[in-house]
Amino acid sequence: MPPADLINLPDEALAERAADGDRHAFALLVDRHATRLLALATKLLRNSVDAEDVVQETLLGALRAITQFQRRSSVKTWLNRILIRQVALWWRKARPMDRLPTEVESRSSASASSGQKLDVQAALERLSEEHRQILVLREWNGMSYDEMAELLDVPRGTIESRLHRARQELRRRLGSYHVR
């Protein structure tokens, strides 16, 4: 159990203490955010086992980088960004074809073939990290614009414009397919 003097500290003060080596402060940050991070990871990955692994990697990454936390954003936002990077890494490593979107259809066929899925995968890999991330959050995980704005700590209008540009770029790269 963390010392009583830590319990009422705001997250940013805990992060500062953790950066100075206070393991109880970091443990309290984990206690405060782990459940929310797990819920988010589960929503993004749609698999609780993979989500637990990603959250563990997120928290390890946060521990390694705690001295670099500069208070330009909240601890919640900082942890969310680490989680998003870990989810992106997981997607790159996993790359299972059955996790590709069904929204991409051939102009001549209503069902996406494995060749089409490979084409989509290749096109996604050539997108910028920002565009790939926003497409995964919206199209694969069904997040609302408001949810994405909160997660990425940017205005809703930024989400809308990024998504528009990401879809345009994906359409350009998949010229022979119809992309909704």
PDB file of N, CA and C in Angstrom, residues 67-128:
ATOM      1  N   THR A  67      10.933   9.700 -16.534  1.00  0.00           N
ATOM      2  CA  THR A  67      11.787  10.883 -16.357  1.00  0.00           C
ATOM      3  C   THR A  67      11.642  11.863 -17.521  1.00  0.00           C
ATOM      4  N   GLN A  68      11.058  11.407 -18.614  1.00  0.00           N
ATOM      5  CA  GLN A  68      10.864  12.273 -19.780  1.00  0.00           C
ATOM      6  C   GLN A  68       9.487  12.936 -19.800  1.00  0.00           C
ATOM      7  N   PHE A  69       8.619  12.594 -18.851  1.00  0.00           N
ATOM      8  CA  PHE A  69       7.297  13.217 -18.769  1.00  0.00           C
ATOM      9  C   PHE A  69       7.486  14.693 -18.441  1.00  0.00           C
ATOM     10  N   GLN A  70       7.013  15.567 -19.341  1.00  0.00           N
ATOM     11  CA  GLN A  70       7.302  16.991 -19.194  1.00  0.00           C
ATOM     12  C   GLN A  70       6.095  17.841 -18.829  1.00  0.00           C
ATOM     13  N   ARG A  71       4.984  17.202 -18.490  1.00  0.00           N
ATOM     14  CA  ARG A  71       3.795  17.925 -18.043  1.00  0.00           C
ATOM     15  C   ARG A  71       3.188  18.825 -19.106  1.00  0.00           C
ATOM     16  N   ARG A  72       3.492  18.565 -20.379  1.00  0.00           N
ATOM     17  CA  ARG A  72       2.834  19.324 -21.446  1.00  0.00           C
ATOM     18  C   ARG A  72       1.415  18.819 -21.667  1.00  0.00           C
ATOM     19  N   SER A  73       1.148  17.625 -21.184  1.00  0.00           N
ATOM     20  CA  SER A  73      -0.190  17.047 -21.226  1.00  0.00           C
ATOM     21  C   SER A  73      -0.431  16.375 -19.887  1.00  0.00           C
ATOM     22  N   SER A  74      -1.644  15.893 -19.708  1.00  0.00           N
ATOM     23  CA  SER A  74      -1.936  15.191 -18.458  1.00  0.00           C
ATOM     24  C   SER A  74      -1.274  13.815 -18.483  1.00  0.00           C
ATOM     25  N   VAL A  75      -1.145  13.207 -17.325  1.00  0.00           N
ATOM     26  CA  VAL A  75      -0.614  11.849 -17.243  1.00  0.00           C
ATOM     27  C   VAL A  75      -1.520  10.911 -18.030  1.00  0.00           C
ATOM     28  N   LYS A  76      -2.824  11.121 -17.941  1.00  0.00           N
ATOM     29  CA  LYS A  76      -3.786  10.292 -18.680  1.00  0.00           C
ATOM     30  C   LYS A  76      -3.497  10.338 -20.179  1.00  0.00           C
ATOM     31  N   THR A  77      -3.318  11.524 -20.710  1.00  0.00           N
ATOM     32  CA  THR A  77      -3.032  11.676 -22.141  1.00  0.00           C
ATOM     33  C   THR A  77      -1.695  11.048 -22.491  1.00  0.00           C
ATOM     34  N   TRP A  78      -0.704  11.265 -21.670  1.00  0.00           N
ATOM     35  CA  TRP A  78       0.625  10.689 -21.898  1.00  0.00           C
ATOM     36  C   TRP A  78       0.542   9.170 -21.940  1.00  0.00           C
ATOM     37  N   LEU A  79      -0.151   8.576 -20.977  1.00  0.00           N
ATOM     38  CA  LEU A  79      -0.312   7.123 -20.969  1.00  0.00           C
ATOM     39  C   LEU A  79      -1.109   6.637 -22.185  1.00  0.00           C
ATOM     40  N   ASN A  80      -2.146   7.387 -22.559  1.00  0.00           N
ATOM     41  CA  ASN A  80      -2.924   7.024 -23.752  1.00  0.00           C
ATOM     42  C   ASN A  80      -2.045   6.992 -24.991  1.00  0.00           C
ATOM     43  N   ARG A  81      -1.174   7.958 -25.111  1.00  0.00           N
ATOM     44  CA  ARG A  81      -0.288   8.006 -26.289  1.00  0.00           C
ATOM     45  C   ARG A  81       0.675   6.823 -26.297  1.00  0.00           C
ATOM     46  N   ILE A  82       1.188   6.468 -25.141  1.00  0.00           N
ATOM     47  CA  ILE A  82       2.058   5.291 -25.070  1.00  0.00           C
ATOM     48  C   ILE A  82       1.262   4.049 -25.460  1.00  0.00           C
ATOM     49  N   LEU A  83       0.042   3.951 -24.966  1.00  0.00           N
ATOM     50  CA  LEU A  83      -0.819   2.808 -25.299  1.00  0.00           C
ATOM     51  C   LEU A  83      -1.084   2.743 -26.803  1.00  0.00           C
ATOM     52  N   ILE A  84      -1.388   3.862 -27.402  1.00  0.00           N
ATOM     53  CA  ILE A  84      -1.652   3.893 -28.853  1.00  0.00           C
ATOM     54  C   ILE A  84      -0.420   3.415 -29.617  1.00  0.00           C
ATOM     55  N   ARG A  85       0.765   3.856 -29.208  1.00  0.00           N
ATOM     56  CA  ARG A  85       1.992   3.377 -29.871  1.00  0.00           C
ATOM     57  C   ARG A  85       2.160   1.873 -29.693  1.00  0.00           C
ATOM     58  N   GLN A  86       1.857   1.372 -28.508  1.00  0.00           N
ATOM     59  CA  GLN A  86       1.963  -0.065 -28.258  1.00  0.00           C
ATOM     60  C   GLN A  86       0.938  -0.848 -29.078  1.00  0.00           C
ATOM     61  N   VAL A  87      -0.253  -0.312 -29.220  1.00  0.00           N
ATOM     62  CA  VAL A  87      -1.273  -0.964 -30.060  1.00  0.00           C
ATOM     63  C   VAL A  87      -0.798  -0.995 -31.514  1.00  0.00           C
ATOM     64  N   ALA A  88      -0.234   0.113 -31.972  1.00  0.00           N
ATOM     65  CA  ALA A  88       0.281   0.156 -33.349  1.00  0.00           C
ATOM     66  C   ALA A  88       1.388  -0.877 -33.539  1.00  0.00           C
ATOM     67  N   LEU A  89       2.274  -0.995 -32.565  1.00  0.00           N
ATOM     68  CA  LEU A  89       3.326  -2.019 -32.640  1.00  0.00           C
ATOM     69  C   LEU A  89       2.720  -3.418 -32.667  1.00  0.00           C
ATOM     70  N   TRP A  90       1.725  -3.642 -31.847  1.00  0.00           N
ATOM     71  CA  TRP A  90       1.064  -4.944 -31.808  1.00  0.00           C
ATOM     72  C   TRP A  90       0.455  -5.266 -33.169  1.00  0.00           C
ATOM     73  N   TRP A  91      -0.229  -4.280 -33.765  1.00  0.00           N
ATOM     74  CA  TRP A  91      -0.855  -4.501 -35.080  1.00  0.00           C
ATOM     75  C   TRP A  91       0.200  -4.831 -36.130  1.00  0.00           C
ATOM     76  N   ARG A  92       1.311  -4.122 -36.084  1.00  0.00           N
ATOM     77  CA  ARG A  92       2.377  -4.397 -37.061  1.00  0.00           C
ATOM     78  C   ARG A  92       2.938  -5.800 -36.896  1.00  0.00           C
ATOM     79  N   LYS A  93       3.103  -6.241 -35.664  1.00  0.00           N
ATOM     80  CA  LYS A  93       3.652  -7.573 -35.409  1.00  0.00           C
ATOM     81  C   LYS A  93       2.636  -8.662 -35.734  1.00  0.00           C
ATOM     82  N   ALA A  94       1.388  -8.451 -35.363  1.00  0.00           N
ATOM     83  CA  ALA A  94       0.364  -9.486 -35.518  1.00  0.00           C
ATOM     84  C   ALA A  94      -0.020  -9.672 -36.984  1.00  0.00           C
ATOM     85  N   ARG A  95      -0.355  -8.608 -37.638  1.00  0.00           N
ATOM     86  CA  ARG A  95      -0.750  -8.591 -39.043  1.00  0.00           C
ATOM     87  C   ARG A  95      -1.598  -9.767 -39.516  1.00  0.00           C
ATOM     88  N   PRO A  96      -2.533 -10.245 -38.730  1.00  0.00           N
ATOM     89  CA  PRO A  96      -3.344 -11.338 -39.248  1.00  0.00           C
ATOM     90  C   PRO A  96      -4.308 -10.818 -40.312  1.00  0.00           C
ATOM     91  N   MET A  97      -4.451 -11.574 -41.378  1.00  0.00           N
ATOM     92  CA  MET A  97      -5.296 -11.153 -42.486  1.00  0.00           C
ATOM     93  C   MET A  97      -6.763 -11.060 -42.087  1.00  0.00           C
ATOM     94  N   ASP A  98      -7.204 -11.829 -41.109  1.00  0.00           N
ATOM     95  CA  ASP A  98      -8.613 -11.771 -40.734  1.00  0.00           C
ATOM     96  C   ASP A  98      -8.954 -10.508 -39.956  1.00  0.00           C
ATOM     97  N   ARG A  99      -7.952  -9.691 -39.630  1.00  0.00           N
ATOM     98  CA  ARG A  99      -8.224  -8.438 -38.924  1.00  0.00           C
ATOM     99  C   ARG A  99      -8.285  -7.253 -39.875  1.00  0.00           C
ATOM    100  N   LEU A 100      -8.190  -7.507 -41.151  1.00  0.00           N
ATOM    101  CA  LEU A 100      -8.274  -6.427 -42.116  1.00  0.00           C
ATOM    102  C   LEU A 100      -9.726  -6.033 -42.327  1.00  0.00           C
ATOM    103  N   PRO A 101      -9.976  -4.834 -42.817  1.00  0.00           N
ATOM    104  CA  PRO A 101     -11.341  -4.351 -42.946  1.00  0.00           C
ATOM    105  C   PRO A 101     -12.105  -5.100 -44.013  1.00  0.00           C
ATOM    106  N   THR A 102     -13.404  -5.169 -43.810  1.00  0.00           N
ATOM    107  CA  THR A 102     -14.270  -5.732 -44.846  1.00  0.00           C
ATOM    108  C   THR A 102     -14.904  -4.605 -45.646  1.00  0.00           C
ATOM    109  N   GLU A 103     -14.581  -3.355 -45.315  1.00  0.00           N
ATOM    110  CA  GLU A 103     -15.168  -2.219 -46.006  1.00  0.00           C
ATOM    111  C   GLU A 103     -14.626  -2.037 -47.422  1.00  0.00           C
ATOM    112  N   VAL A 104     -13.492  -2.693 -47.723  1.00  0.00           N
ATOM    113  CA  VAL A 104     -12.894  -2.557 -49.039  1.00  0.00           C
ATOM    114  C   VAL A 104     -13.401  -3.686 -49.918  1.00  0.00           C
ATOM    115  N   GLU A 105     -14.019  -3.319 -51.001  1.00  0.00           N
ATOM    116  CA  GLU A 105     -14.572  -4.321 -51.902  1.00  0.00           C
ATOM    117  C   GLU A 105     -14.048  -4.075 -53.307  1.00  0.00           C
ATOM    118  N   SER A 106     -13.908  -5.130 -54.035  1.00  0.00           N
ATOM    119  CA  SER A 106     -13.569  -5.009 -55.443  1.00  0.00           C
ATOM    120  C   SER A 106     -14.767  -4.420 -56.164  1.00  0.00           C
ATOM    121  N   ARG A 107     -14.536  -3.655 -57.200  1.00  0.00           N
ATOM    122  CA  ARG A 107     -15.652  -3.115 -57.969  1.00  0.00           C
ATOM    123  C   ARG A 107     -16.467  -4.217 -58.623  1.00  0.00           C
ATOM    124  N   SER A 108     -15.867  -5.375 -58.815  1.00  0.00           N
ATOM    125  CA  SER A 108     -16.573  -6.466 -59.478  1.00  0.00           C
ATOM    126  C   SER A 108     -17.055  -7.542 -58.512  1.00  0.00           C
ATOM    127  N   SER A 109     -16.743  -7.428 -57.232  1.00  0.00           N
ATOM    128  CA  SER A 109     -17.106  -8.487 -56.292  1.00  0.00           C
ATOM    129  C   SER A 109     -17.478  -7.896 -54.945  1.00  0.00           C
ATOM    130  N   ALA A 110     -18.492  -8.465 -54.314  1.00  0.00           N
ATOM    131  CA  ALA A 110     -18.942  -7.959 -53.015  1.00  0.00           C
ATOM    132  C   ALA A 110     -18.135  -8.541 -51.865  1.00  0.00           C
ATOM    133  N   SER A 111     -17.302  -9.529 -52.099  1.00  0.00           N
ATOM    134  CA  SER A 111     -16.524 -10.114 -51.003  1.00  0.00           C
ATOM    135  C   SER A 111     -15.047  -9.854 -51.205  1.00  0.00           C
ATOM    136  N   ALA A 112     -14.377  -9.537 -50.107  1.00  0.00           N
ATOM    137  CA  ALA A 112     -12.945  -9.237 -50.183  1.00  0.00           C
ATOM    138  C   ALA A 112     -12.153 -10.547 -50.214  1.00  0.00           C
ATOM    139  N   SER A 113     -11.374 -10.750 -51.258  1.00  0.00           N
ATOM    140  CA  SER A 113     -10.548 -11.944 -51.367  1.00  0.00           C
ATOM    141  C   SER A 113      -9.271 -11.770 -50.556  1.00  0.00           C
ATOM    142  N   SER A 114      -8.541 -12.866 -50.399  1.00  0.00           N
ATOM    143  CA  SER A 114      -7.279 -12.756 -49.657  1.00  0.00           C
ATOM    144  C   SER A 114      -6.305 -11.844 -50.395  1.00  0.00           C
ATOM    145  N   GLY A 115      -6.333 -11.844 -51.720  1.00  0.00           N
ATOM    146  CA  GLY A 115      -5.480 -10.938 -52.485  1.00  0.00           C
ATOM    147  C   GLY A 115      -5.816  -9.487 -52.216  1.00  0.00           C
ATOM    148  N   GLN A 116      -7.109  -9.196 -52.124  1.00  0.00           N
ATOM    149  CA  GLN A 116      -7.539  -7.835 -51.818  1.00  0.00           C
ATOM    150  C   GLN A 116      -7.087  -7.437 -50.417  1.00  0.00           C
ATOM    151  N   LYS A 117      -7.202  -8.368 -49.482  1.00  0.00           N
ATOM    152  CA  LYS A 117      -6.776  -8.074 -48.109  1.00  0.00           C
ATOM    153  C   LYS A 117      -5.277  -7.793 -48.067  1.00  0.00           C
ATOM    154  N   LEU A 118      -4.507  -8.522 -48.858  1.00  0.00           N
ATOM    155  CA  LEU A 118      -3.066  -8.260 -48.924  1.00  0.00           C
ATOM    156  C   LEU A 118      -2.803  -6.879 -49.499  1.00  0.00           C
ATOM    157  N   ASP A 119      -3.583  -6.501 -50.515  1.00  0.00           N
ATOM    158  CA  ASP A 119      -3.438  -5.169 -51.102  1.00  0.00           C
ATOM    159  C   ASP A 119      -3.754  -4.083 -50.074  1.00  0.00           C
ATOM    160  N   VAL A 120      -4.809  -4.296 -49.308  1.00  0.00           N
ATOM    161  CA  VAL A 120      -5.181  -3.325 -48.281  1.00  0.00           C
ATOM    162  C   VAL A 120      -4.078  -3.235 -47.234  1.00  0.00           C
ATOM    163  N   GLN A 121      -3.573  -4.396 -46.804  1.00  0.00           N
ATOM    164  CA  GLN A 121      -2.495  -4.411 -45.810  1.00  0.00           C
ATOM    165  C   GLN A 121      -1.283  -3.634 -46.321  1.00  0.00           C
ATOM    166  N   ALA A 122      -0.918  -3.881 -47.565  1.00  0.00           N
ATOM    167  CA  ALA A 122       0.243  -3.193 -48.139  1.00  0.00           C
ATOM    168  C   ALA A 122      -0.008  -1.688 -48.210  1.00  0.00           C
ATOM    169  N   ALA A 123      -1.212  -1.302 -48.592  1.00  0.00           N
ATOM    170  CA  ALA A 123      -1.535   0.126 -48.673  1.00  0.00           C
ATOM    171  C   ALA A 123      -1.500   0.765 -47.291  1.00  0.00           C
ATOM    172  N   LEU A 124      -2.024   0.073 -46.291  1.00  0.00           N
ATOM    173  CA  LEU A 124      -2.004   0.602 -44.925  1.00  0.00           C
ATOM    174  C   LEU A 124      -0.584   0.791 -44.410  1.00  0.00           C
ATOM    175  N   GLU A 125       0.271  -0.158 -44.724  1.00  0.00           N
ATOM    176  CA  GLU A 125       1.651  -0.064 -44.248  1.00  0.00           C
ATOM    177  C   GLU A 125       2.386   1.110 -44.862  1.00  0.00           C
ATOM    178  N   ARG A 126       1.941   1.569 -46.017  1.00  0.00           N
ATOM    179  CA  ARG A 126       2.593   2.708 -46.674  1.00  0.00           C
ATOM    180  C   ARG A 126       2.037   4.050 -46.212  1.00  0.00           C
ATOM    181  N   LEU A 127       0.953   4.025 -45.440  1.00  0.00           N
ATOM    182  CA  LEU A 127       0.402   5.266 -44.907  1.00  0.00           C
ATOM    183  C   LEU A 127       1.279   5.776 -43.770  1.00  0.00           C
ATOM    184  N   SER A 128       1.189   7.056 -43.505  1.00  0.00           N
ATOM    185  CA  SER A 128       1.901   7.606 -42.345  1.00  0.00           C
ATOM    186  C   SER A 128       1.329   6.975 -41.078  1.00  0.00           C
TER     187      SER A 128
END
